[in-house]
Coordinates of C-alpha atoms in Angstrom, one line a residue:
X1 CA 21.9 -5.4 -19.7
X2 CA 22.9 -7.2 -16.7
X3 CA 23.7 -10.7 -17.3
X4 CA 22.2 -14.0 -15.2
X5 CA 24.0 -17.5 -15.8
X6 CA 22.6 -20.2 -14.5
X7 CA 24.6 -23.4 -14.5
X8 CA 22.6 -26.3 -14.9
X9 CA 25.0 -29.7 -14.1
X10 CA 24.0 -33.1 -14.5
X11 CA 20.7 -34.2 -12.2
X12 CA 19.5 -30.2 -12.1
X13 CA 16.3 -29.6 -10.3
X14 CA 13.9 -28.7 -12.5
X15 CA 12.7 -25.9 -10.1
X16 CA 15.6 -24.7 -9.1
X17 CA 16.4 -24.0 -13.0
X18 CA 13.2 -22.6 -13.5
X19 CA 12.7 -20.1 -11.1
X20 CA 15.4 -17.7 -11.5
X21 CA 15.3 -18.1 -15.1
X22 CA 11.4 -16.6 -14.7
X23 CA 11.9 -14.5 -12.0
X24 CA 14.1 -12.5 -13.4
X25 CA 12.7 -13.0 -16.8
X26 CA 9.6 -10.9 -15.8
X27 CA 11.4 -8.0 -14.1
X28 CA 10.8 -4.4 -16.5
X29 CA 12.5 -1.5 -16.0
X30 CA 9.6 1.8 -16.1
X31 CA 10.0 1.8 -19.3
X32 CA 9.1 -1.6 -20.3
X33 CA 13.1 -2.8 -21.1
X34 CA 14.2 -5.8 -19.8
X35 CA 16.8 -4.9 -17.4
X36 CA 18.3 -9.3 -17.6
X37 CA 19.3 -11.3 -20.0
X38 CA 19.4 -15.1 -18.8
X39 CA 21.3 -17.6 -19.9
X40 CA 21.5 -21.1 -19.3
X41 CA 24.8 -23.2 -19.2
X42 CA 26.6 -26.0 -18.4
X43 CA 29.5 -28.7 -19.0
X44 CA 28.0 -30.2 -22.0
X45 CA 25.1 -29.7 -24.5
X46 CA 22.2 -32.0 -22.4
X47 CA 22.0 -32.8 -19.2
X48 CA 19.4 -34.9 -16.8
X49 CA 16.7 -33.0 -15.2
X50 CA 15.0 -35.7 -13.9
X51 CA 12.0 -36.7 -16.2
X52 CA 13.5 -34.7 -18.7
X53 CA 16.3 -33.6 -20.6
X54 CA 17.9 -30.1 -20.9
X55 CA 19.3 -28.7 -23.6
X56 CA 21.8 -25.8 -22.5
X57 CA 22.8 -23.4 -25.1
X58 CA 26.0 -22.0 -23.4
X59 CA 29.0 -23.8 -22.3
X60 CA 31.5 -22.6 -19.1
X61 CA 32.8 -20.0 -20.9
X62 CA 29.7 -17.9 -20.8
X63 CA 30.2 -17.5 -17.2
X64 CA 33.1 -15.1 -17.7
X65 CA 30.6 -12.8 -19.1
X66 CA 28.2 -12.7 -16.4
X67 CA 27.5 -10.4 -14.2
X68 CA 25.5 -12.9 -12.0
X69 CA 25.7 -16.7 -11.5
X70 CA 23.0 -18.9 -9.8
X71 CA 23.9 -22.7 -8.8
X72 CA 20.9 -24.9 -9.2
X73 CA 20.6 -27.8 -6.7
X74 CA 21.2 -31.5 -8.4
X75 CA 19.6 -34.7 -7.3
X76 CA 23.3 -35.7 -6.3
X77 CA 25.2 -33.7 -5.1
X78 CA 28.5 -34.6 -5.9
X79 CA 32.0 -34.5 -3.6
X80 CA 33.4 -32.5 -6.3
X81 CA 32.4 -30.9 -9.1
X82 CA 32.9 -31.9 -13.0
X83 CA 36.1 -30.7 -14.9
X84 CA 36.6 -26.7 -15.2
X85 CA 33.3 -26.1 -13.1
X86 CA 35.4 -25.0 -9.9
X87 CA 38.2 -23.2 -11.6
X88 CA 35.3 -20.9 -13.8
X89 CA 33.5 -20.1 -10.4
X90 CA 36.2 -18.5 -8.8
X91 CA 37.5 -17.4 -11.9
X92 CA 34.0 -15.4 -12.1
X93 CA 34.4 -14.5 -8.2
X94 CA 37.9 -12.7 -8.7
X95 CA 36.3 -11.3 -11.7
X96 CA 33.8 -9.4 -9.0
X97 CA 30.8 -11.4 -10.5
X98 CA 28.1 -11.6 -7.9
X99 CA 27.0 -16.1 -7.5
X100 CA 24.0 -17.3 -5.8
X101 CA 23.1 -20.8 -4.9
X102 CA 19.7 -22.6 -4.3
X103 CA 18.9 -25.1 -2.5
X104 CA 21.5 -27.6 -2.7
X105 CA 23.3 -25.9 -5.1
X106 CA 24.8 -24.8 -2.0
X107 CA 27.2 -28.0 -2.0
X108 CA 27.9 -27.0 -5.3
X109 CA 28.9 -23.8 -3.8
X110 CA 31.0 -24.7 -1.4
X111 CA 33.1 -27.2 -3.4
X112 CA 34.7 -24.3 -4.9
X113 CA 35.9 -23.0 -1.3
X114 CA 34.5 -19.4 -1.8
X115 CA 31.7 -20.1 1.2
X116 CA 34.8 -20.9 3.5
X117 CA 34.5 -18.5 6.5
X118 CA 31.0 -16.9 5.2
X119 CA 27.6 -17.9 6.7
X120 CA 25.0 -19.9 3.8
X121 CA 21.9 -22.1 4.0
X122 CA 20.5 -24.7 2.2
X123 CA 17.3 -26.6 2.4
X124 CA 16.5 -27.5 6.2
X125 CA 16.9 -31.3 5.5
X126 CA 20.2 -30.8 3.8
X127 CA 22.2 -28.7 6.2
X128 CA 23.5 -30.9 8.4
X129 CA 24.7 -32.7 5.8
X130 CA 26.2 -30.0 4.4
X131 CA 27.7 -28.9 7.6
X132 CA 29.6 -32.0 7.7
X133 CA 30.9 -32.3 4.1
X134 CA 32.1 -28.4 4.8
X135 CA 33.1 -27.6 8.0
X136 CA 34.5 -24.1 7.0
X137 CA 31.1 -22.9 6.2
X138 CA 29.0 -21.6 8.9
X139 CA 25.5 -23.6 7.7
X140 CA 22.7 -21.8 9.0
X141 CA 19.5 -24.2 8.3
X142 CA 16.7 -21.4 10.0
X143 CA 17.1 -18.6 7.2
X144 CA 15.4 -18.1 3.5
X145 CA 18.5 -16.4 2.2
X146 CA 22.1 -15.4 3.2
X147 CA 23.5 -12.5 1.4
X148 CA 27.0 -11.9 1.6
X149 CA 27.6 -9.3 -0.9
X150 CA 29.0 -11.2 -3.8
X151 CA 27.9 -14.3 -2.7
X152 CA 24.2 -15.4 -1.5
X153 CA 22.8 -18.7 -0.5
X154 CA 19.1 -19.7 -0.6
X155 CA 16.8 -22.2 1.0
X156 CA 14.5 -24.6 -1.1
X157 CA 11.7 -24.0 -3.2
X158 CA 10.2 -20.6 -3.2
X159 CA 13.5 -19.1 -1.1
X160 CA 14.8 -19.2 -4.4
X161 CA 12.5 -16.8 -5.7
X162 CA 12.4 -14.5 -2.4
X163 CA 16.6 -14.5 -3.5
X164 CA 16.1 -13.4 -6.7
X165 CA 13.6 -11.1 -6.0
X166 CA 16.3 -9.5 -3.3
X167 CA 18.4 -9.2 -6.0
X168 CA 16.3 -7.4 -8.5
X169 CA 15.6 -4.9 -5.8
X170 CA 19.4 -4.7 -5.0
X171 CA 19.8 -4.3 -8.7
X172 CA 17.0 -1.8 -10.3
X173 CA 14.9 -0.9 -7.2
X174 CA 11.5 -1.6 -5.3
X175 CA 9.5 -0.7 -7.8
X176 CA 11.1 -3.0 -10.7
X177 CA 10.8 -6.0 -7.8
X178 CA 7.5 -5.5 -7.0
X179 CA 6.5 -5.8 -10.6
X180 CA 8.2 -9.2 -10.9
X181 CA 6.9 -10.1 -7.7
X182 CA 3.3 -9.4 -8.6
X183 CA 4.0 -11.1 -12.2
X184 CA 5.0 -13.8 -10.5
X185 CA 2.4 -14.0 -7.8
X186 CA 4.5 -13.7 -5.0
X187 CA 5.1 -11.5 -2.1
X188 CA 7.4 -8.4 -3.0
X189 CA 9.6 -10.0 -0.4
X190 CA 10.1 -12.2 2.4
X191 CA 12.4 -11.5 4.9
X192 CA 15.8 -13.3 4.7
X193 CA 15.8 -13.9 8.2
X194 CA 12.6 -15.3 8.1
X195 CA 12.6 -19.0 9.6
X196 CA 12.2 -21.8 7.0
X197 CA 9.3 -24.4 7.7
X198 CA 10.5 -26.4 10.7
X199 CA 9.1 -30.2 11.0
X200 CA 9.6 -31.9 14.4
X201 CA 10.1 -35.6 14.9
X202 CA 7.0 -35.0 17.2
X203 CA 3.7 -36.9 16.7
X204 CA 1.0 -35.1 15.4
X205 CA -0.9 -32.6 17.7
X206 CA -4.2 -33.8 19.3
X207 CA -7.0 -32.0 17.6
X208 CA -7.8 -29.0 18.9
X209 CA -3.9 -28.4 20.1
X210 CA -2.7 -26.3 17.1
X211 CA -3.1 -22.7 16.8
X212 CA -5.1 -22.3 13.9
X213 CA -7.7 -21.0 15.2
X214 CA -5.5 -18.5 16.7
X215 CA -4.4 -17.6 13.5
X216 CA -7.6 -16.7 11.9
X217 CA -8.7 -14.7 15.3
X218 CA -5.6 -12.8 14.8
X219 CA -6.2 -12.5 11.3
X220 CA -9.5 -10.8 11.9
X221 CA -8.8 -8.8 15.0
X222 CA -5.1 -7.4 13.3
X223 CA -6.5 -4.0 13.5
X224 CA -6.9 -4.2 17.2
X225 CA -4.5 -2.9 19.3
X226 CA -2.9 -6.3 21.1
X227 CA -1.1 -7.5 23.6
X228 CA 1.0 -10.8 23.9
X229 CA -0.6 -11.4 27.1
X230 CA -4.4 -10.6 25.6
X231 CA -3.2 -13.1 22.7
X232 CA -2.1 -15.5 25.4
X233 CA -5.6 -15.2 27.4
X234 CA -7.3 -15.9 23.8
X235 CA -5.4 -19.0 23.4
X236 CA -6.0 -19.9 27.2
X237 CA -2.2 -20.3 27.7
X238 CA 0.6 -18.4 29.1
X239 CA 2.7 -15.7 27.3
X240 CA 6.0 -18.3 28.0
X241 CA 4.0 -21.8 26.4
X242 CA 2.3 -19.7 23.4
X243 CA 5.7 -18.0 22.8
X244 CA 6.5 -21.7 22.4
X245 CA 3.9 -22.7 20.7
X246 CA 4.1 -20.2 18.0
X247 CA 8.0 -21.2 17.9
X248 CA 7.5 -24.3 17.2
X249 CA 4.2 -24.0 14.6
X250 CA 5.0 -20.8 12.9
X251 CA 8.7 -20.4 13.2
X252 CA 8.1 -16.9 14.6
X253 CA 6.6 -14.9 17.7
X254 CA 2.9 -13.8 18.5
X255 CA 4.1 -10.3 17.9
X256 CA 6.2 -10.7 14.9
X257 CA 2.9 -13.0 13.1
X258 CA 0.6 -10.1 13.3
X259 CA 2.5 -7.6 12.4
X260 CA 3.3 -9.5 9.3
X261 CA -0.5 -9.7 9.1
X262 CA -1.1 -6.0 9.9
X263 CA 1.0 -5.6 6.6
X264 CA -0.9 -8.7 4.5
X265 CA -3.9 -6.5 5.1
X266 CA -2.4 -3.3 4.4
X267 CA -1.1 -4.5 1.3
X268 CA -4.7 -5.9 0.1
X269 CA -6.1 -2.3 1.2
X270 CA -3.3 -0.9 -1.0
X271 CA -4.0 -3.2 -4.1
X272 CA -8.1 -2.6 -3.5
X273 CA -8.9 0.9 -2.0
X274 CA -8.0 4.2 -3.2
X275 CA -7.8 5.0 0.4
X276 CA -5.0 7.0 2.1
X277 CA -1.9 6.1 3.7
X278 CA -3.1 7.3 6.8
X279 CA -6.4 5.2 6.6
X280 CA -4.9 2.4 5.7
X281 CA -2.7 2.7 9.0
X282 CA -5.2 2.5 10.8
X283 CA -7.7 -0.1 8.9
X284 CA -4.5 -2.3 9.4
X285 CA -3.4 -2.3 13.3
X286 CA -0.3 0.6 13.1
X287 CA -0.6 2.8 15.8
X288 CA 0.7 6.0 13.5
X289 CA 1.0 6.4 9.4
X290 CA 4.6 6.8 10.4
X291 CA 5.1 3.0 12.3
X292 CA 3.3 1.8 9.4
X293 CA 5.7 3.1 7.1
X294 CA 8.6 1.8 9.1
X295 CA 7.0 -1.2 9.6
X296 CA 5.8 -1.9 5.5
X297 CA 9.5 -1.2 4.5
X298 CA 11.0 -3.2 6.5
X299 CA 8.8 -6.1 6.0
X300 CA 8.0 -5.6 1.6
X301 CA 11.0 -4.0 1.2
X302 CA 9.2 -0.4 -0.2
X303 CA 7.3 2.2 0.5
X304 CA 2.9 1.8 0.7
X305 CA 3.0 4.4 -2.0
X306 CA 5.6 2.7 -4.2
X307 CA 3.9 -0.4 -3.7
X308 CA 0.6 0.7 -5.2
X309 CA 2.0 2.3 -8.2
X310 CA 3.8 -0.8 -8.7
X311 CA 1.2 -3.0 -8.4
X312 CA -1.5 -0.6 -10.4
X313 CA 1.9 -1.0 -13.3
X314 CA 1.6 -4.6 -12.6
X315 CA -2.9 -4.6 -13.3
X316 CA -1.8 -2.7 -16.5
X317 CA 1.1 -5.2 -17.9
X318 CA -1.3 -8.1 -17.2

């Protein structure tokens, strides 16, 4: 079995404990096996987690065995880490073992001096901060998820789980990700690129300024084939201020929102109809079964077909 650590310090998030600890805790190999064992560790026996206390079963040692680490964010973070924590880490990393870091576990990270020279993230509001403590580290505030190779770096909240669930793939495949994924409701995958939600030092938007309504036309009219400027004319603005606009709201383009919304319908169609491939192509907006394809992979991270049986695996588990 592969091996998860995760090293809860002093002042863990309770989330950021949780969720890989569950995430990878539902992932089942086609034969029903669980393909993970998690453990949880740390310095000493308890430690704070807020409004509660955590008891951790496994001291820094464990971490020599494992063939994955995740670094929880703390309330705290603190300028350097407690006794042994550092030297166990990269310890670990020579060792080849694959670390991951949520939130602002990433300062955690970093302390140890094996982000120097790499690219991470961290949780918007916490990257500049940790731009400044680190200046090696190339802090890039606008992703989900870095991955390095060995080492990976996630935003806050559910990027932790869109990590993990990039791991799983990485580890055992599509199909044993989208069964975790759909155990625990969540998209197979979000892309890693995929801008984290921006909040301006803007005053709020009159009424009637925000694209919402856009959204649900587009939602509706997804199978349609559109343009950018027949999206602008809909929004009665130009192509440049809605390509703004949708920067600033959505964090994306016109063009990449709906084809992420071609796939959100093809992946209903998928999980609903017994209809084909080819159908569904077209029920969702693709031009051709094969740009659908291209386009579902890229975006879920498998295949429609692979998606379904995984999902229909999923209906049967639950």
């Amino acid at each position: 079995m592969h091996t998860v650590a995760v090293l809860a310090l002093d002042g863990v998030v309770p989330f950021d404990l949780s969720a890989p600890i569950d995430t990878f805790g539902w992932a089942r190999l086609p034969d029903g096996r669980a393909p993970y064992r998690v453990r949880v560790c740390s310095v000493r026996e308890e430690v704070s987690a807020g409004a509660f206390t955590v008891r951790a079963p496994y001291g820094l040692d464990a971490l020599a065995d494992a063939d994955t680490i995740i670094l929880p964010g703390v309330a705290e973070p603190p300028g350097t880490l407690p006794p042994g924590v550092a030297e166990a880490l990269r310890a670990a990393a020579a060792g080849g073992t694959r670390i991951a870091s949520i939130c602002v576990g990433a300062f955690l990270f970093a302390a140890t001096g094996l982000l120097d020279g790499l690219r991470a993230t961290t949780h918007w509001i916490a990257a500049p901060e940790l731009a400044a403590r680190h200046p090696a580290v190339t802090v890039d505030p606008n992703v989900l998820y870095v991955d390095n190779g060995q080492f990976l770096t996630s935003a806050g909240a559910a990027a932790a789980m869109d990590m993990c669930l990039h791991m799983i793939r990485r580890d055992f495949g599509s199909a044993v990700a989208a069964h975790a994924a759909r155990m625990s409701v969540m998209p197979l995958e979000r892309e890693g690129g995929q801008a984290q939600c921006i909040v301006h030092d803007l005053p709020p938007a009159p009424a009637g300024a925000t694209l919402e309504p856009l959204l649900h036309w587009l939602e509706d009219h997804c199978d349609r084939d559109l343009t950018l400027d027949e999206i602008a004319a809909r929004a009665g603005m130009s192509s440049r201020t809605l390509n703004r606009r949708f920067r600033e709201q959505t964090g994306t383009t016109p063009l990449q929102w709906l084809h992420r919304a071609r796939v959100r319908r093809a992946q209903y169609l998928l999980e609903t109809t017994p209809y084909s491939v080819e159908r569904i192509a077209g029920q969702a907006g693709f031009g051709s079964p094969t740009a659908f394809r291209e386009r579902f992979r890229r975006v879920v991270g498998t295949s429609p077909q692979a998606y379904r049986r995984a999902f229909r695996a999923g209906e049967r588990v639950s």
